[in-house]
Amino acid sequence: MRPNLLQIRLPFMRQPAIATWHEGQVSGGQRNLDYRLYVPTRLARRPALVVMLHGCRQTAQDFATGTDMARLADRHGFLLAYPQQNLTANPLRCWNWFDTRNQGVDGEAGLIMQMVDELSQTHSVAPKRVFVAGLSAGGAMATLLGRSFPDRIAAVGVHSGVPAYAAGSISGAMQAMETGETGERGPGPTRTIIFQGTADETVVTANGDRIAFAKPPEDMHWLRRPRGRWVWMRQRSGRRYLRRRTGDHARAEYWQIKGLGHAWSGGQAGGSYADPLGPRASVEMVRFFLGHPRMLYPLVVASLAVTRIFR
Protein backbone atom coordinates (compact mmCIF):
# COMPACT_ATOMS: atom_id res chain seq x y z
CA MET A 1 0.00 0.00 0.00
CA ARG A 2 1.37 3.42 -0.93
CA PRO A 3 1.87 5.83 2.01
CA ASN A 4 -0.35 8.85 2.37
CA LEU A 5 1.91 11.76 1.41
CA LEU A 6 -0.02 14.08 3.71
CA GLN A 7 1.13 11.99 6.69
CA ILE A 8 4.85 12.10 5.89
CA ARG A 9 6.73 14.24 8.42
CA LEU A 10 9.34 16.53 6.94
CA PRO A 11 12.65 16.44 8.85
CA PHE A 12 12.75 20.18 9.48
CA MET A 13 9.18 20.53 10.79
CA ARG A 14 7.43 19.40 13.97
CA GLN A 15 3.75 18.73 13.47
CA PRO A 16 1.50 18.87 16.55
CA ALA A 17 -2.07 17.76 15.94
CA ILE A 18 -3.48 21.28 16.21
CA ALA A 19 -2.27 24.79 16.92
CA THR A 20 -2.50 25.53 20.63
CA TRP A 21 -2.43 28.44 23.09
CA HIS A 22 -0.67 27.87 26.42
CA GLU A 23 -0.68 29.90 29.64
CA GLY A 24 2.64 30.44 31.40
CA GLN A 25 4.32 32.48 34.11
CA VAL A 26 7.83 33.50 35.13
CA SER A 27 8.85 34.85 38.53
CA GLY A 28 11.68 37.08 39.66
CA GLY A 29 12.40 40.06 41.88
CA GLN A 30 9.23 39.44 43.95
CA ARG A 31 7.16 39.78 40.78
CA ASN A 32 5.34 37.47 38.39
CA LEU A 33 4.88 37.85 34.65
CA ASP A 34 2.05 35.99 32.93
CA TYR A 35 2.16 35.23 29.23
CA ARG A 36 0.27 33.44 26.48
CA LEU A 37 2.25 31.21 24.11
CA TYR A 38 1.04 30.19 20.67
CA VAL A 39 2.45 26.98 19.17
CA PRO A 40 1.46 26.74 15.49
CA THR A 41 0.30 23.62 13.71
CA ARG A 42 3.66 23.22 11.98
CA LEU A 43 6.48 24.37 14.21
CA ALA A 44 9.97 24.56 12.71
CA ARG A 45 12.46 22.22 14.36
CA ARG A 46 14.62 25.20 15.38
CA PRO A 47 11.90 27.86 15.46
CA ALA A 48 12.14 31.60 15.75
CA LEU A 49 10.44 33.30 18.72
CA VAL A 50 8.42 36.49 18.29
CA VAL A 51 7.55 38.34 21.51
CA MET A 52 4.61 40.77 21.28
CA LEU A 53 4.27 43.54 23.90
CA HIS A 54 0.82 45.10 24.24
CA GLY A 55 0.08 48.77 24.89
CA CYS A 56 -1.70 50.48 27.79
CA ARG A 57 -5.27 49.38 28.55
CA GLN A 58 -4.68 46.15 26.64
CA THR A 59 -4.33 42.50 27.57
CA ALA A 60 -2.34 39.75 25.90
CA GLN A 61 -5.54 38.28 24.43
CA ASP A 62 -6.75 41.63 23.16
CA PHE A 63 -3.41 42.39 21.51
CA ALA A 64 -3.23 38.92 19.98
CA THR A 65 -6.64 39.48 18.40
CA GLY A 66 -5.78 42.91 17.04
CA THR A 67 -2.40 42.00 15.57
CA ASP A 68 -3.55 38.64 14.12
CA MET A 69 0.03 37.43 14.33
CA ALA A 70 -1.00 33.80 14.91
CA ARG A 71 -1.85 33.41 11.21
CA LEU A 72 1.69 34.36 10.34
CA ALA A 73 3.05 31.95 12.96
CA ASP A 74 1.07 29.19 11.21
CA ARG A 75 2.50 30.29 7.87
CA HIS A 76 6.15 30.49 8.92
CA GLY A 77 6.37 28.03 11.83
CA PHE A 78 7.56 30.35 14.62
CA LEU A 79 6.63 30.53 18.31
CA LEU A 80 4.58 33.51 19.42
CA ALA A 81 4.61 34.88 22.99
CA TYR A 82 2.36 37.60 24.40
CA PRO A 83 3.46 38.71 27.89
CA GLN A 84 0.86 40.56 29.96
CA GLN A 85 1.57 43.42 32.35
CA ASN A 86 0.25 42.93 35.87
CA LEU A 87 -2.36 45.37 37.19
CA THR A 88 -0.45 45.66 40.45
CA ALA A 89 2.60 46.87 38.51
CA ASN A 90 0.59 49.41 36.53
CA PRO A 91 -3.19 50.03 36.90
CA LEU A 92 -3.46 50.76 33.15
CA ARG A 93 -1.37 47.70 32.22
CA CYS A 94 1.30 49.99 30.73
CA TRP A 95 4.84 48.64 30.65
CA ASN A 96 6.85 50.90 32.95
CA TRP A 97 9.47 51.81 30.35
CA PHE A 98 9.84 55.27 31.92
CA ASP A 99 10.96 53.83 35.29
CA THR A 100 14.75 53.50 35.48
CA ARG A 101 14.33 50.33 37.55
CA ASN A 102 12.85 48.64 34.47
CA GLN A 103 15.29 49.88 31.86
CA GLY A 104 18.15 47.42 32.33
CA VAL A 105 18.73 43.78 33.13
CA ASP A 106 16.40 43.95 36.13
CA GLY A 107 12.73 44.81 36.52
CA GLU A 108 10.28 44.26 33.70
CA ALA A 109 12.93 44.06 31.00
CA GLY A 110 14.67 41.34 32.98
CA LEU A 111 11.42 39.40 33.47
CA ILE A 112 10.66 39.51 29.75
CA MET A 113 14.15 38.22 28.96
CA GLN A 114 13.73 35.50 31.60
CA MET A 115 10.60 34.38 29.75
CA VAL A 116 12.57 34.44 26.48
CA ASP A 117 15.32 32.28 27.99
CA GLU A 118 12.88 29.72 29.39
CA LEU A 119 10.93 29.44 26.14
CA SER A 120 14.14 29.26 24.12
CA GLN A 121 15.37 26.34 26.20
CA THR A 122 12.05 24.50 26.33
CA HIS A 123 11.29 24.81 22.61
CA SER A 124 14.83 24.77 21.16
CA VAL A 125 14.52 28.27 19.70
CA ALA A 126 17.15 29.00 17.07
CA PRO A 127 19.98 31.20 18.37
CA LYS A 128 19.84 34.75 17.07
CA ARG A 129 16.21 34.35 15.99
CA VAL A 130 14.47 36.05 18.91
CA PHE A 131 12.41 39.08 17.88
CA VAL A 132 10.44 41.61 19.92
CA ALA A 133 7.65 43.92 18.76
CA GLY A 134 5.30 46.22 20.61
CA LEU A 135 2.66 48.93 20.39
CA SER A 136 2.85 52.24 22.27
CA ALA A 137 4.19 51.41 25.76
CA GLY A 138 5.04 47.98 24.37
CA GLY A 139 6.92 49.63 21.53
CA ALA A 140 8.85 51.74 24.04
CA MET A 141 9.79 48.59 25.96
CA ALA A 142 10.83 46.91 22.71
CA THR A 143 13.29 49.71 21.94
CA LEU A 144 14.74 49.32 25.45
CA LEU A 145 15.19 45.58 24.98
CA GLY A 146 16.89 46.12 21.63
CA ARG A 147 19.36 48.53 23.24
CA SER A 148 19.92 46.51 26.40
CA PHE A 149 20.18 43.01 24.89
CA PRO A 150 21.56 43.34 21.33
CA ASP A 151 23.37 40.02 21.67
CA ARG A 152 20.13 38.16 22.48
CA ILE A 153 17.52 39.98 20.36
CA ALA A 154 17.96 39.81 16.59
CA ALA A 155 15.47 42.52 15.57
CA VAL A 156 12.87 44.86 17.01
CA GLY A 157 9.51 46.12 15.77
CA VAL A 158 8.29 49.46 17.16
CA HIS A 159 4.73 50.60 16.48
CA SER A 160 3.77 54.05 17.80
CA GLY A 161 6.54 53.90 20.41
CA VAL A 162 9.20 56.20 21.78
CA PRO A 163 13.01 55.92 21.66
CA ALA A 164 14.98 54.11 24.32
CA TYR A 165 15.70 56.04 27.52
CA ALA A 166 13.31 58.84 26.53
CA ALA A 167 12.13 59.38 30.09
CA GLY A 168 12.83 58.61 33.74
CA SER A 169 9.46 59.57 35.22
CA ILE A 170 5.76 59.70 34.34
CA SER A 171 5.91 63.43 33.58
CA GLY A 172 8.98 62.81 31.41
CA ALA A 173 7.11 60.05 29.62
CA MET A 174 4.24 62.37 28.75
CA GLN A 175 6.67 64.98 27.46
CA ALA A 176 8.51 62.42 25.34
CA MET A 177 5.29 61.14 23.79
CA GLU A 178 4.02 64.65 23.04
CA THR A 179 7.26 66.12 21.64
CA GLY A 180 9.58 63.35 20.46
CA GLU A 181 12.54 65.43 21.64
CA THR A 182 14.16 62.98 24.08
CA GLY A 183 15.72 59.55 24.01
CA GLU A 184 18.41 57.79 22.01
CA ARG A 185 18.68 58.66 18.34
CA GLY A 186 18.80 55.94 15.71
CA PRO A 187 18.04 52.22 15.96
CA GLY A 188 21.21 51.40 17.86
CA PRO A 189 22.88 47.98 17.52
CA THR A 190 19.69 45.99 16.79
CA ARG A 191 17.87 45.84 13.44
CA THR A 192 14.65 47.84 13.79
CA ILE A 193 11.43 48.31 11.84
CA ILE A 194 9.23 51.26 12.84
CA PHE A 195 5.57 52.03 12.13
CA GLN A 196 4.24 55.48 12.95
CA GLY A 197 1.00 57.26 12.03
CA THR A 198 1.05 60.92 11.03
CA ALA A 199 -2.33 61.45 12.78
CA ASP A 200 -1.19 59.92 16.07
CA GLU A 201 -2.05 62.42 18.81
CA THR A 202 -0.77 60.19 21.63
CA VAL A 203 2.76 59.49 20.35
CA VAL A 204 3.77 62.14 17.81
CA THR A 205 5.56 61.38 14.56
CA ALA A 206 8.81 62.93 15.79
CA ASN A 207 9.32 59.85 17.96
CA GLY A 208 9.38 57.56 14.94
CA ASP A 209 11.80 59.94 13.22
CA ARG A 210 14.10 59.86 16.22
CA ILE A 211 14.19 56.06 16.34
CA ALA A 212 14.80 55.72 12.61
CA PHE A 213 17.37 58.45 11.95
CA ALA A 214 20.67 58.73 13.80
CA LYS A 215 20.75 62.43 12.91
CA PRO A 216 17.85 64.90 12.59
CA PRO A 217 16.84 64.94 8.89
CA GLU A 218 16.95 68.73 8.84
CA ASP A 219 20.61 68.66 9.96
CA MET A 220 21.71 66.38 7.11
CA HIS A 221 23.19 67.63 3.86
CA TRP A 222 20.43 67.92 1.26
CA LEU A 223 22.00 65.10 -0.79
CA ARG A 224 21.83 62.76 2.21
CA ARG A 225 18.44 63.65 3.63
CA PRO A 226 16.12 60.63 3.78
CA ARG A 227 13.69 60.37 0.89
CA GLY A 228 11.20 57.64 1.54
CA ARG A 229 9.33 55.94 -1.27
CA TRP A 230 5.59 56.41 -1.43
CA VAL A 231 3.55 53.28 -0.72
CA TRP A 232 -0.18 52.68 -1.23
CA MET A 233 -1.96 49.81 0.48
CA ARG A 234 -5.55 49.27 1.54
CA GLN A 235 -6.80 52.82 0.97
CA ARG A 236 -3.80 54.36 2.75
CA SER A 237 -0.58 55.96 1.62
CA GLY A 238 2.66 56.77 3.34
CA ARG A 239 6.41 56.75 3.04
CA ARG A 240 8.79 53.87 3.58
CA TYR A 241 12.39 54.71 4.46
CA LEU A 242 15.25 52.21 4.25
CA ARG A 243 18.36 52.95 6.29
CA ARG A 244 21.54 50.93 5.83
CA ARG A 245 23.78 49.88 8.67
CA THR A 246 26.09 52.78 9.50
CA GLY A 247 28.63 53.00 12.30
CA ASP A 248 27.00 52.04 15.59
CA HIS A 249 23.51 51.75 14.09
CA ALA A 250 21.96 48.64 12.57
CA ARG A 251 19.73 48.53 9.52
CA ALA A 252 16.33 50.19 9.92
CA GLU A 253 13.06 50.36 8.02
CA TYR A 254 10.61 53.15 8.77
CA TRP A 255 6.95 53.25 7.71
CA GLN A 256 5.33 56.66 8.16
CA ILE A 257 1.63 56.14 7.47
CA LYS A 258 -0.50 59.09 6.42
CA GLY A 259 -3.74 59.46 8.39
CA LEU A 260 -3.03 56.60 10.82
CA GLY A 261 -3.78 57.37 14.46
CA HIS A 262 -2.64 55.57 17.61
CA ALA A 263 -3.43 52.06 16.40
CA TRP A 264 -1.82 48.95 14.90
CA SER A 265 -1.71 49.41 11.13
CA GLY A 266 -3.69 46.75 9.25
CA GLY A 267 -4.96 45.22 12.49
CA GLN A 268 -8.13 43.22 13.10
CA ALA A 269 -11.19 45.18 14.21
CA GLY A 270 -11.87 42.71 17.06
CA GLY A 271 -8.90 44.05 19.01
CA SER A 272 -8.47 47.47 20.59
CA TYR A 273 -6.15 50.09 19.08
CA ALA A 274 -6.25 48.26 15.74
CA ASP A 275 -6.82 50.00 12.41
CA PRO A 276 -8.08 47.64 9.66
CA LEU A 277 -6.62 49.75 6.85
CA GLY A 278 -3.16 48.84 5.63
CA PRO A 279 -0.33 48.44 5.30
CA ARG A 280 -0.28 45.36 7.53
CA ALA A 281 2.33 45.98 10.19
CA SER A 282 2.28 42.32 11.28
CA VAL A 283 3.12 41.03 7.80
CA GLU A 284 5.85 43.61 7.25
CA MET A 285 7.42 43.01 10.65
CA VAL A 286 7.56 39.24 10.15
CA ARG A 287 9.11 39.76 6.71
CA PHE A 288 11.71 42.07 8.24
CA PHE A 289 12.39 39.71 11.16
CA LEU A 290 12.79 36.56 9.10
CA GLY A 291 14.76 38.27 6.35
CA HIS A 292 12.34 37.68 3.49
CA PRO A 293 12.75 40.01 0.50
CA ARG A 294 9.92 42.46 0.07
CA MET A 295 8.92 40.90 -3.28
CA LEU A 296 7.35 38.06 -1.27
CA TYR A 297 4.80 40.40 0.35
CA PRO A 298 2.04 39.78 -2.27
CA LEU A 299 2.54 36.01 -1.93
CA VAL A 300 2.16 36.16 1.85
CA VAL A 301 -0.99 38.28 1.57
CA ALA A 302 -2.44 35.87 -1.01
CA SER A 303 -1.72 32.84 1.20
CA LEU A 304 -3.39 34.53 4.19
CA ALA A 305 -6.45 35.32 2.07
CA VAL A 306 -6.75 31.68 0.99
CA THR A 307 -6.36 30.55 4.62
CA ARG A 308 -9.25 32.79 5.69
CA ILE A 309 -11.52 31.44 2.95
CA PHE A 310 -11.05 27.79 3.81
CA ARG A 311 -10.95 28.01 7.62
Short mmCIF file of C-alpha atoms in Angstrom, two decimals, residues 53-56 58 63 94-95 97 133-143 157-162 177 195 200 202-203 262-264 273:
data_model
loop_
_atom_site.label_atom_id
_atom_site.label_comp_id
_atom_site.label_asym_id
_atom_site.label_seq_id
_atom_site.Cartn_x
_atom_site.Cartn_y
_atom_site.Cartn_z
CA LEU A 53 4.27 43.54 23.90
CA HIS A 54 0.82 45.10 24.24
CA GLY A 55 0.08 48.77 24.89
CA CYS A 56 -1.70 50.48 27.79
CA GLN A 58 -4.68 46.15 26.64
CA PHE A 63 -3.41 42.39 21.51
CA CYS A 94 1.30 49.99 30.73
CA TRP A 95 4.84 48.64 30.65
CA TRP A 97 9.47 51.81 30.35
CA ALA A 133 7.65 43.92 18.76
CA GLY A 134 5.30 46.22 20.61
CA LEU A 135 2.66 48.93 20.39
CA SER A 136 2.85 52.24 22.27
CA ALA A 137 4.19 51.41 25.76
CA GLY A 138 5.04 47.98 24.37
CA GLY A 139 6.92 49.63 21.53
CA ALA A 140 8.85 51.74 24.04
CA MET A 141 9.79 48.59 25.96
CA ALA A 142 10.83 46.91 22.71
CA THR A 143 13.29 49.71 21.94
CA GLY A 157 9.51 46.12 15.77
CA VAL A 158 8.29 49.46 17.16
CA HIS A 159 4.73 50.60 16.48
CA SER A 160 3.77 54.05 17.80
CA GLY A 161 6.54 53.90 20.41
CA VAL A 162 9.20 56.20 21.78
CA MET A 177 5.29 61.14 23.79
CA PHE A 195 5.57 52.03 12.13
CA ASP A 200 -1.19 59.92 16.07
CA THR A 202 -0.77 60.19 21.63
CA VAL A 203 2.76 59.49 20.35
CA HIS A 262 -2.64 55.57 17.61
CA ALA A 263 -3.43 52.06 16.40
CA TRP A 264 -1.82 48.95 14.90
CA TYR A 273 -6.15 50.09 19.08
#
